[in-house]
Amino acid sequence: MPDRRETLTWLLRALALGAAPAAHIDSASARQACGGAPAQPDRLGAAWRGDRGYGRDPDLLHPQVTWALTLTAQQKTAIARLADVFLPEDGSSPAASAVGVPDFIDEWVSAPYPQQQQDRVVILEGLNALGCAAKEPLHTLDAVQAQNLVAGLHARAAEGKQPEARFFDRFRHICLIGYYTTPVGVAELGYVGYQPSPRFAGPPPEVLTRLGV
Amino acid sequence: MATEPFDVIIVGSGAAGGTAAYVLTSLGARVCLLEAGRYYEPGRETPMFQRHGAAPLADAGTPDKPFGFYDATVDGGWVLPEEPYTTAPGTEFRWFRARMLGGRTNHWGRVALRYANHDFKAYSLDGLGADWPFTYEEFAPWYDRAERMVGVFGTNEHLPDIPDSPPGCLQPPPVPRSYERLVIAGGRRLGRPVVASHEAVITQPLNGRLACFYASPCLRGCAIRANFQSPTVMLAPASASGRLTTITHAQVYEVDLAPDGLVRGVHYVDRLTREHHYLAGRAVMLGASAMESVRILFNSRSARFPDGIGSASGLLGRGVLSTPGSNVWGRFPQMEGLPPFNDDGVVSLPHIFIPWWLLPEQRAGRLPFARGYHIELYGGRTEPSAYTFDQFNVVSPLTYGKRLKEEARRYYGSFVRFSQRGEMVMRDSNRVVIDPQMKDAWGIPGLCFDVRWSGQELRQTAHAQRSMVEFIEAAGGQVVSPPPSDPRQAITAPGRMIHEVGGARAGADPRKSVTDSYGRVWGVPNLYVIDGAVFPSSANKNPTLTIIAFAWRASEHLRKYLRKELPHA
Ligand SMILES: Cc1cc2nc3c(=O)[nH]c(=O)nc-3n(C[C@H](O)[C@H](O)[C@H](O)COP(=O)(O)OP(=O)(O)OC[C@H]3O[C@@H](n4cnc5c(N)ncnc54)[C@H](O)[C@@H]3O)c2cc1C
Ligand code: SF4
C-alpha cells in the first residue's frame, strides 16, 4: 500500500485563491491573540458555498485534494513538534510526523467544509495561545520543550480552560484520524481486512474463547 | 433500444423505477426511462479496494459527500443547491437525495425486510392511520419475486413480526462477527430474539451474478454485482432486452393529461442544456422517490385537477411518514486488545438484527405506544476511519503520548452502535405542500415539509433507548453515554433515517386515498405511482423491499392493462 501522500494529488491553487489565512501564527496575530481578542473565522471560514470542495461527483478512482494547503512551513513544523508529543514513537510504531500527520492536518484545516473550517479556528487559535505561553516561536521548540508545553496544555485542558481544552480535544482528534488511517496506523490497530475470500470464516477460536461465546 | 411512441414512460431509475423497467421490458413492453441524474456504471466506477486514508480528509463526510468521499452517492446529499426545499416554521425535515442512475439504491443500507400482515392492516388492529388495500397473503407473491431477483440473505425464524419466506427466496446468511456474537448471547440472557439480518447481498451466485467476497465496503457499491443496486440488478437485464431507452439528466416536472382523462406524456427539462422537452407514452409510472413523485403530481395541474393530479380526495401530500430512530453506543471490554483478525464480513452491513419482540404485549395494550421498532447494530473492528475515535474520545478524553497510543490500540474495535428503527403512526397533519415562493434551478416549484413527531414516536423512542441499554448490559458491555432523559434529545429529526414515504397513499376507497391498490391514481387509469409515496403506513421495516414488490405488482398490472384496455397502439 503506497503512502497516502503518494496517491493523493494536491491541486495547488493558492495563487488563484489569493489564499492568505488571517489566523496565521505569525507574530502579529500572536500578539493579537495574546491581547485576548477572540480569533474570528477568517475569509475561508465564510459559509461553505460549495465551490472549492471536491464537489458532489469527484473521480473516486483518482482522489484529489482540490483546495490550497494554507499552513506555512513554520506552522507545520510547530504542528509536527506537538503532534509528536501526542503520538510519539513508542517501539511499536513511529511518531506522528514520520507518517505525514502534519500534512494531513494542513489538508484538514485548509479544507473549505464547515467542520474543517471550525477546526481551523480552534487549531490556529490554540497555536496562538501556546505560542504566547512558550515565549519562543513554536517551530523552534526542541522535543523537551514541546513535551513541557503539552504538559502545561494538558493541565489547563483538564481544568476545562479555553481555548486549551478545545484545542487539546480537536488537535488530538485530527492527529488520531491522520495517524491511524495510514497503512502504518491501520496495521498498528490490528485491523485486518480487504481480503477477498469465498466465505466469511468468522472470528478465530482464540478470539471466541476470549469473548466467552 | 425502443423508440417513440413508448408503451410506458418511467420516471426515476431507483428501486421503484428500476424494478418497473425490468419487469415491463421482460413482459415485452417498450419502455423509456427518464432519470434526472447522470449515467452511472458500478462495474467501472466503484472504488472497491481504496483505503479511507487515500481519500481527501481520510474519507470523512462533507456536505459534498455526506457519507464520505468514496460513498456511491453521486450529485446527492442532504442539501442540493439546485433543488432546495423548505420546512414549516418550528419543524425540521432532513431529505437525502441522489441524482444518478439507480438513485439511492447505489448506497443504501440494504436491510430488506418483509412487512407482516399486521403491518398492512395496522389501522384495523389499533384504529390508527390507514390500512393498505391488500393483505400480506395477497401481496406475498411479489415479495417472493422481489427476493429472488434482488438476492437477499437471511433466515426464517417463525417470528410474529417477521414473515417467513418460501423456500428458495432467502440465501444463507454469513456467520456473525465477534461483537454480533456478544449481542446474540446477550439476547439469550434476556430471552429476546437476535437473528440473522435480511440484507440485499448474495452469498451464493444468482442469475449470473457472483457471490459476495467479503471485502470492500458495500456502501460504495459493488463492482462484482453481489449486492443490490438498481443499475446492476434491474437495469442491466432491462437494457439487454433491447426494449429499454434511458434518458439521463431528464428532470420531469409535469405529467400531461389529455382531454379524454388519460395521461399521454410528460414534460421534462434537460438539466445540462436547460432545454424543455415533451415525451409521449401510452402510460406513465412515477418512481422519482416518494416526495419527488408527490411533487410532480402537485405540479401537474389541469382544469380537471386544479391542485394537481390526484388531489381530488384532498389527501395528496398528506400522511408523510418517516422512521423514528435513535442510537445508544456500547463499549465492550471483552473486545478490547484482541489480537488482529479479519472481522469484515459483508463490509459495513450488519449480519444480525434484533426484531421487534413485544408484539403480543403491544397488541394487549400493555405498552404506552402503538407501533414497534427493531434494532440494528454497527461497529466492531471496521477499518480505522475518521469516525473510529468518536467514542474513544468519550472514554479516553485527556490522554496523550505513549498512553494515548496504548489506549488507541486497546479500545479500537470495542464499540458498538445500537440503532432503533421504528414505525411512525400515519397522520394527515404531517404533509408536504408546494412552497408558493421557492423554485428550483429550473424554475420548478419545490416542496415545503411539515412533519412532526408525536407522543407515539417519543414514547417509542424512550422505550427503545432503555431496551438498547438493557441489550448492551446483557451482552457484557457498558453504555458509553447514558441516554438523555427526554426522548426529544435522542430521536433523530424527521427524514434523517432516509425512509420517507407516503403522500399519495394507496387505498380501497377513492375518497380516502390517492391511488388504487396498484398505485393507479384514482380516475386516471394509465398513471401509476410506484414508489414509497403510496405507503399508507410504514412498518418498523426499512421500506425498499416493499417498494420493489409494489412496483413489480404494479408493472404486471400495467402490462395487462396495456394489452386489454389499450390494444390499439
Ligand atoms: C444512507 C441510506 C441508507 C439506506 N438504507 C436503507 C436500508 O437499509 N433499507 C431500505 O429499505 N432502505 C434504505 N434506504 C432507503 C432507500 O435507498 C430508498 O428507500 C430507495 O432507494 C427508494 O427507492 P426509489 O426508487 O423510491 O427512490 P430513489 O432510489 O431515490 O430513486 C429515485 C430516482 O429518481 C430520480 N428522480 C428524482 N426526481 C426526478 C424527476 N423529477 N425526474 C426524473 N428523475 C427523477 C432520482 O435522481 C433517483 O435516481 C437508505 C437510503 C440511504 C440514502
Ligand atoms: S462486501 Fe460483498 S457485496 Fe459488499 S461490496 Fe464487498 S463484495 Fe460486494
mmCIF file of C-alpha atoms in Angstrom, chain B residues 25-247:
data_model
loop_
_atom_site.group_PDB
_atom_site.id
_atom_site.type_symbol
_atom_site.label_atom_id
_atom_site.label_comp_id
_atom_site.label_asym_id
_atom_site.label_seq_id
_atom_site.Cartn_x
_atom_site.Cartn_y
_atom_site.Cartn_z
ATOM 1 C CA THR B 25 -39.320 -4.945 -20.600
ATOM 2 C CA SER B 26 -39.262 -8.611 -19.652
ATOM 3 C CA LEU B 27 -43.013 -8.707 -20.345
ATOM 4 C CA GLY B 28 -42.449 -7.223 -23.798
ATOM 5 C CA ALA B 29 -43.281 -3.542 -23.254
ATOM 6 C CA ARG B 30 -41.247 -0.777 -24.879
ATOM 7 C CA VAL B 31 -40.075 1.474 -22.106
ATOM 8 C CA CYS B 32 -38.478 4.894 -21.824
ATOM 9 C CA LEU B 33 -36.795 5.594 -18.506
ATOM 10 C CA LEU B 34 -36.281 9.244 -17.572
ATOM 11 C CA GLU B 35 -33.660 9.850 -14.915
ATOM 12 C CA ALA B 36 -32.705 13.251 -13.509
ATOM 13 C CA GLY B 37 -29.146 12.216 -12.670
ATOM 14 C CA ARG B 38 -26.216 11.122 -14.763
ATOM 15 C CA TYR B 39 -25.409 7.715 -16.215
ATOM 16 C CA TYR B 40 -23.553 5.560 -13.712
ATOM 17 C CA GLU B 41 -21.750 2.272 -14.074
ATOM 18 C CA PRO B 42 -20.820 0.471 -10.834
ATOM 19 C CA GLY B 43 -18.596 -2.009 -12.677
ATOM 20 C CA ARG B 44 -16.278 0.792 -13.753
ATOM 21 C CA GLU B 45 -16.645 3.453 -11.108
ATOM 22 C CA THR B 46 -16.651 1.672 -7.747
ATOM 23 C CA PRO B 47 -13.585 2.241 -5.536
ATOM 24 C CA MET B 48 -13.627 -1.324 -4.219
ATOM 25 C CA PHE B 49 -10.253 -1.572 -2.500
ATOM 26 C CA GLN B 50 -9.304 2.047 -1.869
ATOM 27 C CA ARG B 51 -8.468 2.685 1.761
ATOM 28 C CA HIS B 52 -10.009 5.508 3.769
ATOM 29 C CA GLY B 53 -6.581 7.054 4.183
ATOM 30 C CA ALA B 54 -6.137 7.504 0.439
ATOM 31 C CA ALA B 55 -9.151 9.827 0.161
ATOM 32 C CA PRO B 56 -9.273 13.538 0.954
ATOM 33 C CA LEU B 57 -9.832 14.084 4.701
ATOM 34 C CA ALA B 58 -9.418 10.339 5.225
ATOM 35 C CA ASP B 59 -12.857 9.764 3.686
ATOM 36 C CA ALA B 60 -14.678 11.838 6.330
ATOM 37 C CA GLY B 61 -18.163 13.002 5.349
ATOM 38 C CA THR B 62 -18.544 16.517 3.954
ATOM 39 C CA PRO B 63 -21.506 18.496 2.587
ATOM 40 C CA ASP B 64 -20.363 17.348 -0.880
ATOM 41 C CA LYS B 65 -20.337 13.675 0.128
ATOM 42 C CA PRO B 66 -22.122 13.246 3.475
ATOM 43 C CA PHE B 67 -21.213 9.552 3.795
ATOM 44 C CA GLY B 68 -17.602 10.063 2.776
ATOM 45 C CA PHE B 69 -15.588 10.607 -0.372
ATOM 46 C CA TYR B 70 -15.839 7.004 -1.585
ATOM 47 C CA ASP B 71 -19.568 6.662 -0.913
ATOM 48 C CA ALA B 72 -21.515 5.660 -4.021
ATOM 49 C CA THR B 73 -23.836 8.678 -3.946
ATOM 50 C CA VAL B 74 -23.379 10.967 -6.954
ATOM 51 C CA ASP B 75 -24.726 14.528 -7.033
ATOM 52 C CA GLY B 76 -26.633 13.922 -3.839
ATOM 53 C CA GLY B 77 -26.674 14.752 -0.179
ATOM 54 C CA TRP B 78 -28.772 16.495 2.442
ATOM 55 C CA VAL B 79 -28.676 19.792 0.603
ATOM 56 C CA LEU B 80 -28.886 20.023 -3.160
ATOM 57 C CA PRO B 81 -28.141 23.635 -4.067
ATOM 58 C CA GLU B 82 -30.111 23.362 -7.318
ATOM 59 C CA GLU B 83 -33.091 21.717 -5.654
ATOM 60 C CA PRO B 84 -33.964 23.467 -2.399
ATOM 61 C CA TYR B 85 -36.921 22.698 -0.171
ATOM 62 C CA THR B 86 -38.364 24.417 2.861
ATOM 63 C CA THR B 87 -39.799 23.353 6.206
ATOM 64 C CA ALA B 88 -42.762 24.783 8.092
ATOM 65 C CA PRO B 89 -41.812 27.126 10.958
ATOM 66 C CA GLY B 90 -40.702 25.206 14.025
ATOM 67 C CA THR B 91 -40.211 21.936 12.129
ATOM 68 C CA GLU B 92 -37.253 20.142 10.699
ATOM 69 C CA PHE B 93 -37.025 17.651 7.864
ATOM 70 C CA ARG B 94 -33.858 16.050 6.530
ATOM 71 C CA TRP B 95 -34.207 14.927 2.914
ATOM 72 C CA PHE B 96 -31.417 12.857 1.422
ATOM 73 C CA ARG B 97 -31.373 12.540 -2.355
ATOM 74 C CA ALA B 98 -29.113 11.119 -5.060
ATOM 75 C CA ARG B 99 -29.119 12.230 -8.697
ATOM 76 C CA MET B 100 -27.683 9.295 -10.614
ATOM 77 C CA LEU B 101 -28.738 6.189 -12.462
ATOM 78 C CA GLY B 102 -30.071 3.882 -9.763
ATOM 79 C CA GLY B 103 -30.772 6.686 -7.280
ATOM 80 C CA ARG B 104 -30.255 5.839 -3.634
ATOM 81 C CA THR B 105 -30.042 2.086 -4.274
ATOM 82 C CA ASN B 106 -26.362 2.552 -5.045
ATOM 83 C CA HIS B 107 -25.582 3.453 -1.465
ATOM 84 C CA TRP B 108 -28.497 2.114 0.613
ATOM 85 C CA GLY B 109 -28.004 0.065 3.820
ATOM 86 C CA ARG B 110 -29.592 -2.956 2.097
ATOM 87 C CA VAL B 111 -31.721 -4.078 5.050
ATOM 88 C CA ALA B 112 -34.536 -5.860 3.210
ATOM 89 C CA LEU B 113 -37.434 -6.938 5.450
ATOM 90 C CA ARG B 114 -40.959 -8.012 4.590
ATOM 91 C CA TYR B 115 -43.923 -6.272 6.133
ATOM 92 C CA ALA B 116 -46.194 -8.664 8.062
ATOM 93 C CA ASN B 117 -49.975 -8.805 7.789
ATOM 94 C CA HIS B 118 -50.363 -6.676 10.907
ATOM 95 C CA ASP B 119 -48.253 -4.018 9.170
ATOM 96 C CA PHE B 120 -50.611 -3.894 6.204
ATOM 97 C CA LYS B 121 -53.671 -3.937 8.463
ATOM 98 C CA ALA B 122 -52.481 -1.876 11.397
ATOM 99 C CA TYR B 123 -55.468 0.501 11.275
ATOM 100 C CA SER B 124 -57.893 -2.420 11.581
ATOM 101 C CA LEU B 125 -55.968 -3.623 14.610
ATOM 102 C CA ASP B 126 -55.493 -0.410 16.581
ATOM 103 C CA GLY B 127 -57.547 2.272 14.809
ATOM 104 C CA LEU B 128 -54.575 4.490 13.933
ATOM 105 C CA GLY B 129 -53.534 5.636 10.459
ATOM 106 C CA ALA B 130 -54.855 3.704 7.462
ATOM 107 C CA ASP B 131 -54.825 0.145 6.133
ATOM 108 C CA TRP B 132 -53.160 -0.965 2.949
ATOM 109 C CA PRO B 133 -55.612 -2.128 0.283
ATOM 110 C CA PHE B 134 -54.347 -5.725 0.423
ATOM 111 C CA THR B 135 -53.372 -8.392 2.930
ATOM 112 C CA TYR B 136 -49.960 -9.933 3.385
ATOM 113 C CA GLU B 137 -51.167 -13.099 1.716
ATOM 114 C CA GLU B 138 -52.322 -11.184 -1.347
ATOM 115 C CA PHE B 139 -49.044 -9.270 -1.609
ATOM 116 C CA ALA B 140 -46.612 -12.056 -0.672
ATOM 117 C CA PRO B 141 -46.091 -13.444 -4.214
ATOM 118 C CA TRP B 142 -44.407 -10.162 -5.160
ATOM 119 C CA TYR B 143 -42.159 -10.300 -2.098
ATOM 120 C CA ASP B 144 -41.144 -13.745 -3.343
ATOM 121 C CA ARG B 145 -40.360 -12.426 -6.825
ATOM 122 C CA ALA B 146 -38.501 -9.443 -5.357
ATOM 123 C CA GLU B 147 -36.345 -11.533 -3.026
ATOM 124 C CA ARG B 148 -35.490 -13.995 -5.791
ATOM 125 C CA MET B 149 -34.391 -11.215 -8.140
ATOM 126 C CA VAL B 150 -32.761 -8.875 -5.626
ATOM 127 C CA GLY B 151 -30.912 -11.653 -3.798
ATOM 128 C CA VAL B 152 -31.439 -11.392 -0.043
ATOM 129 C CA PHE B 153 -29.676 -13.304 2.691
ATOM 130 C CA GLY B 154 -31.500 -14.150 5.883
ATOM 131 C CA THR B 155 -33.240 -16.946 7.770
ATOM 132 C CA ASN B 156 -36.786 -17.993 8.531
ATOM 133 C CA GLU B 157 -37.246 -17.726 12.285
ATOM 134 C CA HIS B 158 -41.052 -18.094 12.625
ATOM 135 C CA LEU B 159 -41.244 -14.789 14.500
ATOM 136 C CA PRO B 160 -44.514 -12.903 14.912
ATOM 137 C CA ASP B 161 -43.165 -9.679 13.390
ATOM 138 C CA ILE B 162 -41.092 -11.117 10.529
ATOM 139 C CA PRO B 163 -42.865 -13.347 7.988
ATOM 140 C CA ASP B 164 -41.045 -16.450 6.785
ATOM 141 C CA SER B 165 -40.144 -16.595 3.100
ATOM 142 C CA PRO B 166 -40.979 -19.640 0.975
ATOM 143 C CA PRO B 167 -38.088 -21.994 0.187
ATOM 144 C CA GLY B 168 -35.718 -20.660 -2.448
ATOM 145 C CA CYS B 169 -36.219 -16.973 -1.617
ATOM 146 C CA LEU B 170 -33.552 -16.314 1.012
ATOM 147 C CA GLN B 171 -29.878 -17.135 0.700
ATOM 148 C CA PRO B 172 -27.827 -18.370 3.667
ATOM 149 C CA PRO B 173 -26.541 -15.536 5.865
ATOM 150 C CA PRO B 174 -22.857 -15.115 6.743
ATOM 151 C CA VAL B 175 -21.866 -16.232 10.253
ATOM 152 C CA PRO B 176 -21.926 -13.470 12.904
ATOM 153 C CA ARG B 177 -18.947 -11.234 13.629
ATOM 154 C CA SER B 178 -17.314 -11.104 17.051
ATOM 155 C CA TYR B 179 -19.403 -8.308 18.573
ATOM 156 C CA GLU B 180 -22.531 -9.745 16.989
ATOM 157 C CA ARG B 181 -21.925 -12.964 18.917
ATOM 158 C CA LEU B 182 -21.831 -10.994 22.156
ATOM 159 C CA VAL B 183 -25.218 -9.462 21.325
ATOM 160 C CA ILE B 184 -26.679 -12.870 20.435
ATOM 161 C CA ALA B 185 -25.516 -14.153 23.825
ATOM 162 C CA GLY B 186 -27.000 -11.055 25.460
ATOM 163 C CA GLY B 187 -30.311 -11.643 23.723
ATOM 164 C CA ARG B 188 -30.317 -15.198 25.010
ATOM 165 C CA ARG B 189 -29.833 -13.923 28.556
ATOM 166 C CA LEU B 190 -32.742 -11.510 28.116
ATOM 167 C CA GLY B 191 -34.915 -14.079 26.363
ATOM 168 C CA ARG B 192 -35.208 -11.837 23.324
ATOM 169 C CA PRO B 193 -34.608 -12.833 19.703
ATOM 170 C CA VAL B 194 -31.425 -11.805 17.932
ATOM 171 C CA VAL B 195 -31.421 -13.266 14.425
ATOM 172 C CA ALA B 196 -29.757 -13.031 11.025
ATOM 173 C CA SER B 197 -30.391 -9.733 9.334
ATOM 174 C CA HIS B 198 -32.022 -9.741 5.920
ATOM 175 C CA GLU B 199 -29.657 -7.950 3.567
ATOM 176 C CA ALA B 200 -29.771 -7.457 -0.192
ATOM 177 C CA VAL B 201 -26.437 -9.196 -0.688
ATOM 178 C CA ILE B 202 -25.922 -12.585 -2.326
ATOM 179 C CA THR B 203 -23.852 -15.216 -0.577
ATOM 180 C CA GLN B 204 -24.350 -17.634 -3.475
ATOM 181 C CA PRO B 205 -24.241 -16.944 -7.229
ATOM 182 C CA LEU B 206 -27.570 -15.736 -8.628
ATOM 183 C CA ASN B 207 -28.676 -15.011 -12.215
ATOM 184 C CA GLY B 208 -25.089 -14.772 -13.425
ATOM 185 C CA ARG B 209 -24.033 -12.562 -10.525
ATOM 186 C CA LEU B 210 -21.048 -13.565 -8.380
ATOM 187 C CA ALA B 211 -21.428 -14.113 -4.647
ATOM 188 C CA CYS B 212 -20.038 -11.611 -2.150
ATOM 189 C CA PHE B 213 -16.312 -11.993 -1.480
ATOM 190 C CA TYR B 214 -16.402 -10.276 1.934
ATOM 191 C CA ALA B 215 -14.066 -7.419 1.197
ATOM 192 C CA SER B 216 -14.708 -3.802 0.104
ATOM 193 C CA PRO B 217 -17.466 -1.690 1.659
ATOM 194 C CA CYS B 218 -20.976 -2.209 0.294
ATOM 195 C CA LEU B 219 -21.964 1.437 0.646
ATOM 196 C CA ARG B 220 -19.575 2.310 -2.176
ATOM 197 C CA GLY B 221 -21.483 -0.043 -4.456
ATOM 198 C CA CYS B 222 -20.268 -3.392 -5.720
ATOM 199 C CA ALA B 223 -18.354 -3.818 -8.963
ATOM 200 C CA ILE B 224 -18.955 -7.585 -8.939
ATOM 201 C CA ARG B 225 -22.733 -7.075 -8.560
ATOM 202 C CA ALA B 226 -23.002 -9.096 -5.355
ATOM 203 C CA ASN B 227 -25.209 -6.528 -3.663
ATOM 204 C CA PHE B 228 -28.395 -4.930 -4.905
ATOM 205 C CA GLN B 229 -28.084 -1.791 -6.956
ATOM 206 C CA SER B 230 -30.764 -0.950 -9.461
ATOM 207 C CA PRO B 231 -28.243 -0.447 -12.326
ATOM 208 C CA THR B 232 -26.549 -3.839 -11.918
ATOM 209 C CA VAL B 233 -29.540 -5.987 -10.974
ATOM 210 C CA MET B 234 -32.572 -4.394 -12.646
ATOM 211 C CA LEU B 235 -31.405 -2.050 -15.380
ATOM 212 C CA ALA B 236 -28.745 -4.339 -16.873
ATOM 213 C CA PRO B 237 -31.228 -7.050 -17.899
ATOM 214 C CA ALA B 238 -33.791 -4.405 -18.882
ATOM 215 C CA SER B 239 -31.249 -2.875 -21.277
ATOM 216 C CA ALA B 240 -30.249 -6.284 -22.595
ATOM 217 C CA SER B 241 -33.885 -6.861 -23.643
ATOM 218 C CA GLY B 242 -33.476 -4.235 -26.343
ATOM 219 C CA ARG B 243 -36.743 -2.648 -25.236
ATOM 220 C CA LEU B 244 -35.378 -0.004 -22.878
ATOM 221 C CA THR B 245 -34.377 3.549 -23.736
ATOM 222 C CA THR B 246 -32.798 5.543 -20.928
ATOM 223 C CA ILE B 247 -32.569 9.320 -20.986
#
